[in-house]
Coordinates of C-alpha atoms and ligand atoms in Angstrom, one line a residue:
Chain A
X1 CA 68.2 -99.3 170.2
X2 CA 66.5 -98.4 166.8
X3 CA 64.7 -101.2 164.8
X4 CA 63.4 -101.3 161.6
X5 CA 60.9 -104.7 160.8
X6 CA 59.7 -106.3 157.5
X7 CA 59.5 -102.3 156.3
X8 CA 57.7 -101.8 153.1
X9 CA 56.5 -98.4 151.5
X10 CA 54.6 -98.1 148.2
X11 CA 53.8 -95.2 147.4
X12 CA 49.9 -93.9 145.9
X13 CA 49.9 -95.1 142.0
X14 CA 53.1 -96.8 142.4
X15 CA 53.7 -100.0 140.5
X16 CA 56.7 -100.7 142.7
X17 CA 57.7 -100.8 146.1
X18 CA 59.9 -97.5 147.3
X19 CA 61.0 -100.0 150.0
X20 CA 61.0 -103.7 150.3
X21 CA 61.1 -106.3 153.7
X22 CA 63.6 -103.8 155.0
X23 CA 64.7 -105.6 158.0
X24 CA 67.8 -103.4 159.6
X25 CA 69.0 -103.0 163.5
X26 CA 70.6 -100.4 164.9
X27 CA 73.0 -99.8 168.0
X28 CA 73.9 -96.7 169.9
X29 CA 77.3 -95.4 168.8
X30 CA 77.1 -96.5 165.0
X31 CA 77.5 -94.0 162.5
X32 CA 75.7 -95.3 159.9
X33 CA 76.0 -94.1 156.1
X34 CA 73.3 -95.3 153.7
X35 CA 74.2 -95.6 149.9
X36 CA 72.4 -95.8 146.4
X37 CA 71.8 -94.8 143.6
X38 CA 69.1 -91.7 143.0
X39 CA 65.8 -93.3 143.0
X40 CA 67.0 -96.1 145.3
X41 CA 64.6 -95.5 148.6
X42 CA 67.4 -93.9 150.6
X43 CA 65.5 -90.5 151.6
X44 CA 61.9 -93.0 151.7
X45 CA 64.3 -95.1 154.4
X46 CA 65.0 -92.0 156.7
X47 CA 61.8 -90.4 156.8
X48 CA 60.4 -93.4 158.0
X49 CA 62.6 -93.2 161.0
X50 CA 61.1 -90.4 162.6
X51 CA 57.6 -90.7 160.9
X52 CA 57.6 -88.2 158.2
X53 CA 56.5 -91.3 156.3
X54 CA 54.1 -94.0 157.1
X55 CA 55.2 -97.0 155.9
X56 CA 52.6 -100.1 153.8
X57 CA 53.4 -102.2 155.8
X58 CA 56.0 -102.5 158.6
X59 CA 57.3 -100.9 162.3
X60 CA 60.4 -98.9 163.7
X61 CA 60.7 -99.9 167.5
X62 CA 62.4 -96.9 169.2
X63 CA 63.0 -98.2 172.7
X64 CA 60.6 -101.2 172.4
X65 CA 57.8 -99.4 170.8
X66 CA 56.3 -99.3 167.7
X67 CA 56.2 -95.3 167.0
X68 CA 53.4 -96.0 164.0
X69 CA 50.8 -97.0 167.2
X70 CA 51.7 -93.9 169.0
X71 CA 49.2 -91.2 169.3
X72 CA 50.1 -88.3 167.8
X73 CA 51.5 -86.5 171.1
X74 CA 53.8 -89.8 171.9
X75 CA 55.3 -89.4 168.3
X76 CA 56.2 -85.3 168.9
X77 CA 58.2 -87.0 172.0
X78 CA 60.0 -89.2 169.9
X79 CA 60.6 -87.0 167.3
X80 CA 62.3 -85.0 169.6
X81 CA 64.5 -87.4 170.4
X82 CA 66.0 -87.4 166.7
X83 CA 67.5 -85.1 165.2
X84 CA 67.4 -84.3 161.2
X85 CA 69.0 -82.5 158.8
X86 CA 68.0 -81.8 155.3
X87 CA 69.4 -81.9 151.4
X88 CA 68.4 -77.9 151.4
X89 CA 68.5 -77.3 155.0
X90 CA 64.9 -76.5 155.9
X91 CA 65.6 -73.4 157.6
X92 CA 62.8 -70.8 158.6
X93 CA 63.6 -68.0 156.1
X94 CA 63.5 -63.9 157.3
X95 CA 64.2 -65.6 160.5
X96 CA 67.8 -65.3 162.3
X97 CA 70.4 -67.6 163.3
X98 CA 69.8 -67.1 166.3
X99 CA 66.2 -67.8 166.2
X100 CA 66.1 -70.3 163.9
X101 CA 68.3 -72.7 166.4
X102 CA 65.8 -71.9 169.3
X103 CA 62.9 -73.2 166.9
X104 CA 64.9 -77.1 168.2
X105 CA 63.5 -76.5 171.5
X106 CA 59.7 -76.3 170.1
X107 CA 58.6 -79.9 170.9
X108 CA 59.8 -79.7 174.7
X109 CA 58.2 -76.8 175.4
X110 CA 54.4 -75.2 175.8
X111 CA 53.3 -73.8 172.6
X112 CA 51.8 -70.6 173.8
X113 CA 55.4 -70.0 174.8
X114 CA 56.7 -70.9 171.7
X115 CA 53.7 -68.7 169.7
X116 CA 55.4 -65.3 171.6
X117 CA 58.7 -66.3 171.0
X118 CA 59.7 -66.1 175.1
X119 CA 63.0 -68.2 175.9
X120 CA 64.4 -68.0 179.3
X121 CA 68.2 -67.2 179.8
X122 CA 69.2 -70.6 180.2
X123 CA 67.4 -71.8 176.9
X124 CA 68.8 -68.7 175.4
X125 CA 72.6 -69.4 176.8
X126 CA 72.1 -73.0 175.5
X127 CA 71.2 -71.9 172.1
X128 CA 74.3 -69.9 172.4
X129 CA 76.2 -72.9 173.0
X130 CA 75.4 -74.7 170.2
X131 CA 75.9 -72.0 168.0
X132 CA 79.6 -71.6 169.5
X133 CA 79.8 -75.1 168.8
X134 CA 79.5 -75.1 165.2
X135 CA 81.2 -72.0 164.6
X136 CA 78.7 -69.0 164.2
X137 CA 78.9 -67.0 166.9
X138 CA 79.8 -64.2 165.0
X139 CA 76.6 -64.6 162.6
X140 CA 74.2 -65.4 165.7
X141 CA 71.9 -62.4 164.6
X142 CA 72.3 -62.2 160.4
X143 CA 69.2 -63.5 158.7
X144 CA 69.7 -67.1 157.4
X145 CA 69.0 -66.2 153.7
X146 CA 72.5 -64.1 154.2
X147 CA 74.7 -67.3 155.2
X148 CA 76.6 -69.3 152.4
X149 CA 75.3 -73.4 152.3
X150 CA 77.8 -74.5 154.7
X151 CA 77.0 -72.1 157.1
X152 CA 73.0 -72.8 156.3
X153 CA 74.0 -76.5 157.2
X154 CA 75.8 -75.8 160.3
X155 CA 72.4 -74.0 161.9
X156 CA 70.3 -76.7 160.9
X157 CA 73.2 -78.8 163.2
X158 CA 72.7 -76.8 165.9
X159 CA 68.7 -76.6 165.9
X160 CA 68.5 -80.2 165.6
X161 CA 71.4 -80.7 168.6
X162 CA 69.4 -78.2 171.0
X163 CA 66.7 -81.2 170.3
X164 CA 69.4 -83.1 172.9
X165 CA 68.6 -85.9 170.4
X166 CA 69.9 -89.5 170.9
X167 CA 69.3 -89.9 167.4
X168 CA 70.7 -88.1 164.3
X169 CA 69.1 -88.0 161.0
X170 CA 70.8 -87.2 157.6
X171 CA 68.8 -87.0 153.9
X172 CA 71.8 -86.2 151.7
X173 CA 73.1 -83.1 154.3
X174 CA 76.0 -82.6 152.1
X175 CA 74.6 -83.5 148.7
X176 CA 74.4 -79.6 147.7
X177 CA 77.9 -78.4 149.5
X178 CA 81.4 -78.5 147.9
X179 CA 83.5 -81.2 148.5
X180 CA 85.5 -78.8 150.8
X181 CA 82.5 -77.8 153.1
X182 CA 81.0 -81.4 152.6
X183 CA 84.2 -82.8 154.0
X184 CA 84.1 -80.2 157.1
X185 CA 80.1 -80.9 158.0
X186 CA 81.1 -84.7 158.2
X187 CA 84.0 -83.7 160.6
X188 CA 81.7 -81.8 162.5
X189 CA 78.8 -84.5 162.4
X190 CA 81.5 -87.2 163.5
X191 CA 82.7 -85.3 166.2
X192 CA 79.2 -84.3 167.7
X193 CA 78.6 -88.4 167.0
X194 CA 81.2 -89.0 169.2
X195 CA 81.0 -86.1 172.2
X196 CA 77.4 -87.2 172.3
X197 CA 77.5 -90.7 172.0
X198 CA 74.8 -90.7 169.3
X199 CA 73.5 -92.8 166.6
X200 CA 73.5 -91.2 163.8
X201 CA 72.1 -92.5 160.4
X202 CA 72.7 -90.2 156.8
X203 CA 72.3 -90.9 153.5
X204 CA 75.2 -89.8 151.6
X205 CA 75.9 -90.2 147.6
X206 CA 79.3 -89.7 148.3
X207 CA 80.8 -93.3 148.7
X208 CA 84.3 -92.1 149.6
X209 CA 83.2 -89.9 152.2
X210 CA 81.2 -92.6 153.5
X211 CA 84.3 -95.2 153.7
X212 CA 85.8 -92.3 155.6
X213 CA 83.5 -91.4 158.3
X214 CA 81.2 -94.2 158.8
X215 CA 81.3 -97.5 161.0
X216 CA 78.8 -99.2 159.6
X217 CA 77.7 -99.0 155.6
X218 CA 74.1 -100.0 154.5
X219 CA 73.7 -100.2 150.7
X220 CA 69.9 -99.6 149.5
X221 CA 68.9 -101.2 145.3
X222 CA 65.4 -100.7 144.3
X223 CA 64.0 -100.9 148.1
X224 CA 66.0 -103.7 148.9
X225 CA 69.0 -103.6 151.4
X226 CA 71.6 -105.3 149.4
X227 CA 74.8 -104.5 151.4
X228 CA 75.1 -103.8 155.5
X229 CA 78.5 -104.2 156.7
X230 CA 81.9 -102.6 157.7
X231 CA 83.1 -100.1 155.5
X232 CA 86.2 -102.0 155.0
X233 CA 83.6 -104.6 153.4
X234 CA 82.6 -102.5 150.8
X235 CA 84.8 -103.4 147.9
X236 CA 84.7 -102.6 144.1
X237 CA 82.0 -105.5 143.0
X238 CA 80.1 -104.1 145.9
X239 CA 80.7 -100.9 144.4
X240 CA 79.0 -102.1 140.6
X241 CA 76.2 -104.0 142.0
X242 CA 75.0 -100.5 143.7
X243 CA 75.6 -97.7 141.2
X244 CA 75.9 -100.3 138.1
Chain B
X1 CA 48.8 -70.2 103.1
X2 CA 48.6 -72.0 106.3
X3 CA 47.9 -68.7 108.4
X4 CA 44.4 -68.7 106.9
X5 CA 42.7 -71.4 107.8
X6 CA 38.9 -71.6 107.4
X7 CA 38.1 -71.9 111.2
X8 CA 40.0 -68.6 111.3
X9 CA 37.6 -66.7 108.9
X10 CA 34.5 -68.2 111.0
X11 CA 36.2 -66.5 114.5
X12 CA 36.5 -63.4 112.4
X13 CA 33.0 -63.5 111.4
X14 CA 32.0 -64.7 114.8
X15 CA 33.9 -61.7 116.4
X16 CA 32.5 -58.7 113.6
X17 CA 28.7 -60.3 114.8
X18 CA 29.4 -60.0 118.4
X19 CA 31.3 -56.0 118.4
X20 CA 27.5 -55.1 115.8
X21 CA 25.7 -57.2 118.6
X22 CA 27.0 -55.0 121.5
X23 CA 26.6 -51.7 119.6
X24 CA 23.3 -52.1 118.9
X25 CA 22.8 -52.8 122.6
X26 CA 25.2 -49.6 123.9
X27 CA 24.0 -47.5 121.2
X28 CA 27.5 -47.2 120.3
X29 CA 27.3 -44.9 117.3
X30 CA 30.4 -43.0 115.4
X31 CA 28.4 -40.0 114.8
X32 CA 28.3 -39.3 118.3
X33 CA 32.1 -38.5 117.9
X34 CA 30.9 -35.1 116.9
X35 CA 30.1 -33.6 120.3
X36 CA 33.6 -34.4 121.5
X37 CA 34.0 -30.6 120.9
X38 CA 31.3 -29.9 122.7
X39 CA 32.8 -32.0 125.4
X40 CA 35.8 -29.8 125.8
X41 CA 33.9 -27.0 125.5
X42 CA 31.7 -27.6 127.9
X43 CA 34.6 -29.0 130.5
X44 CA 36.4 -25.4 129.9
X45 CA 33.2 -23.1 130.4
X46 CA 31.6 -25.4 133.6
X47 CA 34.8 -27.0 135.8
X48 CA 37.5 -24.1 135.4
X49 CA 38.5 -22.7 137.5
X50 CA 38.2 -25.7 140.3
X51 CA 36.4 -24.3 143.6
X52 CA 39.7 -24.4 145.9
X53 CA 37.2 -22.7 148.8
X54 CA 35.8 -26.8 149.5
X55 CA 39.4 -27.8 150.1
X56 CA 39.1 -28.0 153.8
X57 CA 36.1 -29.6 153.8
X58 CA 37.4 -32.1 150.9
X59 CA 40.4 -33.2 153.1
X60 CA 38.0 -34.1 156.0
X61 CA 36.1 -36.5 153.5
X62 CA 39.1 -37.9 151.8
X63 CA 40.2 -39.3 155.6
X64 CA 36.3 -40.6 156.1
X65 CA 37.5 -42.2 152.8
X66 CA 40.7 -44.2 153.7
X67 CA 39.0 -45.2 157.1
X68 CA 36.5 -47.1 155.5
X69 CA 38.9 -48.5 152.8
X70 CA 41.8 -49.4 155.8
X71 CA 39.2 -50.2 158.6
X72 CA 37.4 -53.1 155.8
X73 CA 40.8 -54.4 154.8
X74 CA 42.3 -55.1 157.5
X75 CA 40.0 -56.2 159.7
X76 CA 39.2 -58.5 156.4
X77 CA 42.9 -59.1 156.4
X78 CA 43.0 -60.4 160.0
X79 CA 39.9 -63.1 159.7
X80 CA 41.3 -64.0 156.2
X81 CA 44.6 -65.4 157.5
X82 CA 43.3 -68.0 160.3
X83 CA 40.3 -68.8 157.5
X84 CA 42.8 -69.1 155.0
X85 CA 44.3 -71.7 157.0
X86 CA 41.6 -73.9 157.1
X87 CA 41.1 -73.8 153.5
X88 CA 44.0 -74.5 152.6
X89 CA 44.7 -77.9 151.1
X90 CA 48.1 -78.9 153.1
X91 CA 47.2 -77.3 156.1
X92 CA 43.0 -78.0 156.8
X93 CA 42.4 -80.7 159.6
X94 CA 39.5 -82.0 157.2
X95 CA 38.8 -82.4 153.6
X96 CA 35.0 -81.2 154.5
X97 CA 36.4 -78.8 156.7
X98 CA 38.3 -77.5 154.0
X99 CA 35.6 -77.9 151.4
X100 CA 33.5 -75.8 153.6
X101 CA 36.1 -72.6 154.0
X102 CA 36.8 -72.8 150.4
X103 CA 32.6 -72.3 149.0
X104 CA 32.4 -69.8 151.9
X105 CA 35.3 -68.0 150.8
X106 CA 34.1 -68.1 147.2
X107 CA 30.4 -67.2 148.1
X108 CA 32.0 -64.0 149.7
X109 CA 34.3 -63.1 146.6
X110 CA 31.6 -63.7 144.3
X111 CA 29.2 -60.9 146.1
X112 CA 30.5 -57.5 144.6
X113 CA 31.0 -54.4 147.4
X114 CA 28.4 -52.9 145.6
X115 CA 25.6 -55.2 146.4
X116 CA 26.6 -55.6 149.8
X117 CA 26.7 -51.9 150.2
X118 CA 23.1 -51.2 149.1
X119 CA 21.6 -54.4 151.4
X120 CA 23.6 -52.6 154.0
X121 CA 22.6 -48.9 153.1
X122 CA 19.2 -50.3 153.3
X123 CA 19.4 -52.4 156.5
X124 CA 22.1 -50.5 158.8
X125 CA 21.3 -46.9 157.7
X126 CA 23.4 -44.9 155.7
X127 CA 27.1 -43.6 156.8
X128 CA 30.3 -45.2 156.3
X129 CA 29.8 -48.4 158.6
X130 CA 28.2 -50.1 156.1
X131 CA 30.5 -49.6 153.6
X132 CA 33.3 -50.6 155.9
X133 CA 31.1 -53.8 155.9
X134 CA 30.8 -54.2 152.7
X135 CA 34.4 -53.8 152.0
X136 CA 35.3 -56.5 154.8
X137 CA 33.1 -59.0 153.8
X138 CA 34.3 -59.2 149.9
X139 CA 38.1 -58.7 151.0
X140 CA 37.6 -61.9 153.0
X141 CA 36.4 -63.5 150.3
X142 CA 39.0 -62.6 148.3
X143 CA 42.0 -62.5 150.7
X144 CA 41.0 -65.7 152.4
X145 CA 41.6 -67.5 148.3
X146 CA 44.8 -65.5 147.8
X147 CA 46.2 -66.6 150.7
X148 CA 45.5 -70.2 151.4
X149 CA 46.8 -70.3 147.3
X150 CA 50.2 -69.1 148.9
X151 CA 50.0 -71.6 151.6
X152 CA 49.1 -74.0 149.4
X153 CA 52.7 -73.2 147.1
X154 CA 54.6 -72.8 150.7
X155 CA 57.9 -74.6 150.5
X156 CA 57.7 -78.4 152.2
X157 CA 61.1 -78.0 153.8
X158 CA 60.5 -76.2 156.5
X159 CA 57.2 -78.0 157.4
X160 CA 59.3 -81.1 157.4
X161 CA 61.4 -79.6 159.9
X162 CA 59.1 -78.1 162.1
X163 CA 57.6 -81.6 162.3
X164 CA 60.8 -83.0 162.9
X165 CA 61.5 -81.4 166.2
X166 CA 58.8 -82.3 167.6
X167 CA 56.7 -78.8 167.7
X168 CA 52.8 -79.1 168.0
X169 CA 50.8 -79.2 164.4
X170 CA 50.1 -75.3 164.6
X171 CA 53.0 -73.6 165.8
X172 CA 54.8 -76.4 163.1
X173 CA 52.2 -74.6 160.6
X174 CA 52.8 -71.5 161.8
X175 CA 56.6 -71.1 161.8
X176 CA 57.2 -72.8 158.5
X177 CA 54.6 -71.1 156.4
X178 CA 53.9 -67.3 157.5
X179 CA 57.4 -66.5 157.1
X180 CA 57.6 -67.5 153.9
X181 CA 54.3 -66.1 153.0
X182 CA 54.6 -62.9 154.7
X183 CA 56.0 -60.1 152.3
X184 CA 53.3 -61.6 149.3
X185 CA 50.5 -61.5 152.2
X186 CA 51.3 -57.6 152.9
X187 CA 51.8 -57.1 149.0
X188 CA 48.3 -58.1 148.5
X189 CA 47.6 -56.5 151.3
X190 CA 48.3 -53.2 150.0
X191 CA 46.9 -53.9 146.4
X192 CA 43.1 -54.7 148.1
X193 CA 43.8 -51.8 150.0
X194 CA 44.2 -49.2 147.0
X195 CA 41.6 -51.5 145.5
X196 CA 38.8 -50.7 148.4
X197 CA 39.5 -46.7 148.1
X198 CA 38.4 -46.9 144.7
X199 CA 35.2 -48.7 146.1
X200 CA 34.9 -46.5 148.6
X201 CA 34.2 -43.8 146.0
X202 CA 31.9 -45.9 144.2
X203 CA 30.2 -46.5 147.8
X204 CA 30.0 -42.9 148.4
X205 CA 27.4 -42.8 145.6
X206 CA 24.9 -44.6 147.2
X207 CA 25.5 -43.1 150.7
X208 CA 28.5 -44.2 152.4
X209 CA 29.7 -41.1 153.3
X210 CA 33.5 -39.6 152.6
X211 CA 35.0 -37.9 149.3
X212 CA 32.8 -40.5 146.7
X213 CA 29.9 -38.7 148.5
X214 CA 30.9 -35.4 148.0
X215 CA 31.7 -35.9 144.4
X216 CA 28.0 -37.2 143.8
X217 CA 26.2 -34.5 145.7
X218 CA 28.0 -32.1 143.4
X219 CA 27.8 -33.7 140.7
X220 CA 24.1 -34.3 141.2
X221 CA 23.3 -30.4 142.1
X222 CA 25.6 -29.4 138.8
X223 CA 28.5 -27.7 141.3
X224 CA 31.0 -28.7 138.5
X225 CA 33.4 -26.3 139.9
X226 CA 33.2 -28.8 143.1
X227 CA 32.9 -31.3 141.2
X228 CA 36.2 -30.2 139.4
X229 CA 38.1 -29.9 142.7
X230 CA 36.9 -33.3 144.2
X231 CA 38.1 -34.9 141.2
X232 CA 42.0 -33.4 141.8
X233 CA 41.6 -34.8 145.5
X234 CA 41.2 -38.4 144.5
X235 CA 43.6 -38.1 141.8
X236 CA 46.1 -36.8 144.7
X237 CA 44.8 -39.5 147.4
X238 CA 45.2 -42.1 144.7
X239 CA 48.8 -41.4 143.8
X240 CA 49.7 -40.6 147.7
X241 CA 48.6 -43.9 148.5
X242 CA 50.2 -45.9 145.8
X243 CA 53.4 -43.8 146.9
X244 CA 53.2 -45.0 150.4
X245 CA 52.2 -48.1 149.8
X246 CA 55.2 -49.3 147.5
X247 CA 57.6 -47.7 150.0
X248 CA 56.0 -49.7 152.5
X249 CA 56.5 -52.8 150.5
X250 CA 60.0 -51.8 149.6
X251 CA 60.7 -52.2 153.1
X252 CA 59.0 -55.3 154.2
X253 CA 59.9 -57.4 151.3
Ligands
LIG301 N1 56.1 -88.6 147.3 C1 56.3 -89.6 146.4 N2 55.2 -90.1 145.6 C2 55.4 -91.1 144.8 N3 56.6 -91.7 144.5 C3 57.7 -91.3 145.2 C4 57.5 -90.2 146.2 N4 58.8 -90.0 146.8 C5 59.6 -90.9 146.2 N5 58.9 -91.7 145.3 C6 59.5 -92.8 144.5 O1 60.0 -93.7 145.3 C7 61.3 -94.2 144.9 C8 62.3 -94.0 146.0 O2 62.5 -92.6 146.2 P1 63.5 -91.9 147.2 O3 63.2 -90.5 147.2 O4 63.4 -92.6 148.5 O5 64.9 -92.2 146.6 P2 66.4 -91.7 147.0 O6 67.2 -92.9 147.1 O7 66.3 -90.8 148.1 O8 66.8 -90.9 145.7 P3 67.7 -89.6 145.5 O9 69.1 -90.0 145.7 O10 67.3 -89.1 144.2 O11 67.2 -88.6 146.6 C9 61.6 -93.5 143.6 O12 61.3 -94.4 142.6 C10 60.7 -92.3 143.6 O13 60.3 -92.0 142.3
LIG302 MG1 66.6 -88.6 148.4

């Protein structure tokens, strides 16, 4: 459902590519890790998914069309349709919970309503749900500056999920969490994965959390993909050529 | 000994050249010290005791005062923040758009309240609208730089995830930036604020109206009694202000 062709970004005043002939497809119901070492073109790889980067040279075909030839309104649409969460969360500061999970509705509806902030019981209710569902119902009104990063994690979940995204986007989500919390956000993220029947894509630096959660393990080296296989695949050489 | 290097000895001389220079211009002399007495003395016989009966009418003037210094900052603040927008760097639709807002903004800032005050004065009449004018149009200026700096520093996170679900460019803009921006908006809100009173004096001299007024028609008809009492009222307003003001940013922030 998600493809990714001949991708290459080099970046302004770069010598090097950040990604190389990244050629990668994706099916609906894979839970996808990606692995590499810092500096390897893993968070480059992502943002590329949903825009936030314009590749060189290259295209991502969401549901047989290149989203680098959409106009800008087509690529809001798609956006919407994947979800992302962030390294350090990206929430709206002196904002609530509450209102930062609303914010995930913005690119479905009129922005004049969005501007004042007006939310009818049903998109409130919904919010509500989401929050239930990742276990804050209790800090629905607390601003988010007040919640530990866990918790900060687990809004960002729910704001992207209110996106009803068939897509799910990861940039290191657990890379500044505990290995505690980081191993309750992937429980969380699988089990969304699976009551949702998403794909969902994240880069992790964690490679045993990765063996545990995902189906599907892509292995990124200076911009080049140089592992994509089971996890079960992803031995101990595998292992040196990527971090070593 | 390394701490005396020649080009040291040439600032030195540079610096002694330039303090004679500027003397000679100011007619800066140390005899003058002399009259200090004389100052005090004259302080004691002419101010004391301050003329208390001018309170009432002092009070009215000091409010005249904050008007014009609120009235020009805020509405300076309110067509300083979509402005600031579009000169800010990470937010403009255009580089020449941007280029545009930013000379603008630093044509404004560059024009002193002062100066617009008297083309005002001359062209409007006298009375405080014209100093409320002045005080609007430099506060843009300056506002407008302040805060497209801030939205220029913004955190990127949140503008990443604005963009990432899906909202429109503005509201994306919007909602990740102000919040962030906010309490160091209001905070130089307040400073420009406390800033325009003080001009608002100085605009009283040439006509403006309010308590800078009173002290200059005093002052000018040799009431130092009044002149005296005005000079307690500002010192009051001043410090009320300041008060209030840092409560209010207490608050906010
Ligand atoms: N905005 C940018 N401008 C220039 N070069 C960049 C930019 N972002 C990343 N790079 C470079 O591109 C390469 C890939 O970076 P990327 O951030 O994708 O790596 P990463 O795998 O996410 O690393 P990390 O694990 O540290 O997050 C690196 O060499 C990096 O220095
Ligand atoms: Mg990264």
């Amino acid at each position: 459902m998600l493809q990714v062709k001949n991708l290459n970004v080099i970046y302004p005043k770069a010598t090097e590519n950040a990604l190389s002939d990244v050629n990668i497809h994706f099916q609906k119901g894979e839970f996808v890790c990606i692995l590499g070492k810092s500096g390897a073109g893993k968070s480059t790889f992502i943002r590329c998914l949903n825009g936030l980067q314009r590749p060189t040279e290259g295209s991502v075909i969401l549901n047989d069309k290149n989203i680098f030839q959409l106009k800008e309104e087509e690529l809001r649409q798609v956006r919407v349709e994947m979800g992302m969460i962030f390294q350090h969360f990206n929430l709206i500061p002196r904002l609530s919970v509450m209102q930062n999970v609303l914010t995930g509705m913005f690119g479905k509806r009129p922005p004049i309503k969005n501007l004042f902030g007006i939310f009818s019981k049903e998109e409130k209710h919904l919010a509500l749900k989401m929050i239930e569902g990742v276990d804050l119902a209790q800090h629905k009104h607390k601003r988010v500056e007040a919640l530990s990063g866990g918790q900060k994690q687990r809004v960002a979940i729910a704001r992207a999920l209110l996106q009803n995204p068939k897509v799910f986007l990861g940039d290191e989500p657990v890379a500044s969490l505990d290995p505690g919390t980081a191993n309750r956000i992937f429980q969380l993220l699988q089990s969304i994965h699976n009551d949702y029947g998403l794909l969902t894509i994240i880069n992790v630096h964690d490679v045993i959390l990765a063996k545990k959660y995902a189906t599907r393990i892509i292995a990124l080296r200076e911009g080049k993909v140089i592992f994509d296989d089971d996890p079960e695949k992803f031995t101990d050489e595998v292992y040196n050529e990527v971090y070593l | 000994m390394v701490w005396f290097r020649p080009k040291y000895i040439f600032i030195g001389l540079f610096l002694a050249v330039a303090i004679w220079f500027s003397m000679e211009q100011t007619q800066f002399e140390f005899e003058k010290f002399k009259n200090i007495p004389n100052m005090f003395h004259f302080i004691r016989e002419q101010f004391f005791p301050p003329n208390w009966g001018i309170l009432g009418r002092l009070i009215e003037a000091s409010i005249v005062t904050l008007s014009m210094a609120f009235l020009g900052t805020i509405i300076a603040l309110i067509i300083a923040i979509p402005l600031s927008f579009m000169a800010a760097r990470n937010t403009s639709r255009h580089p020449i758009l941007c280029w545009f807002n930013r000379s603008m903004l630093s044509g404004l800032r560059s024009i002193p309240e002062i100066v617009f005050g008297l083309i005002f004065v001359v062209s409007l009449g006298l009375g405080p609208f014209p100093a409320v004018l002045a005080i609007m149009l430099h506060n843009i200026g300056v506002l407008g730089k302040l805060i497209s700096e801030l939205i220029e520093s913004a955190e990127q996170g949140p503008q990443e995830a604005m963009k990432s679900v899906g909202a429109t460019r503005w509201i994306a803009v919007l909602f990740s930036i102000l919040p962030q921006i906010w309490p160091n908006v209001l905070s130089h809100f307040f400073y420009r604020f406390e800033v325009a009173i003080r001009t608002s004096l100085i605009l009283g001299f040439i006509g403006a109206g309010g308590i800078g007024q009173q002290l200059f028609n005093h002052f000018q008809t040799f009431q130092y009694k009044s002149v005296a009492m005005d000079i307690i009222v500002i010192i009051v307003l001043v410090i009320v202000v300041d008060f209030i003001g840092g409560k209010i940013r207490e608050r906010v922030i």
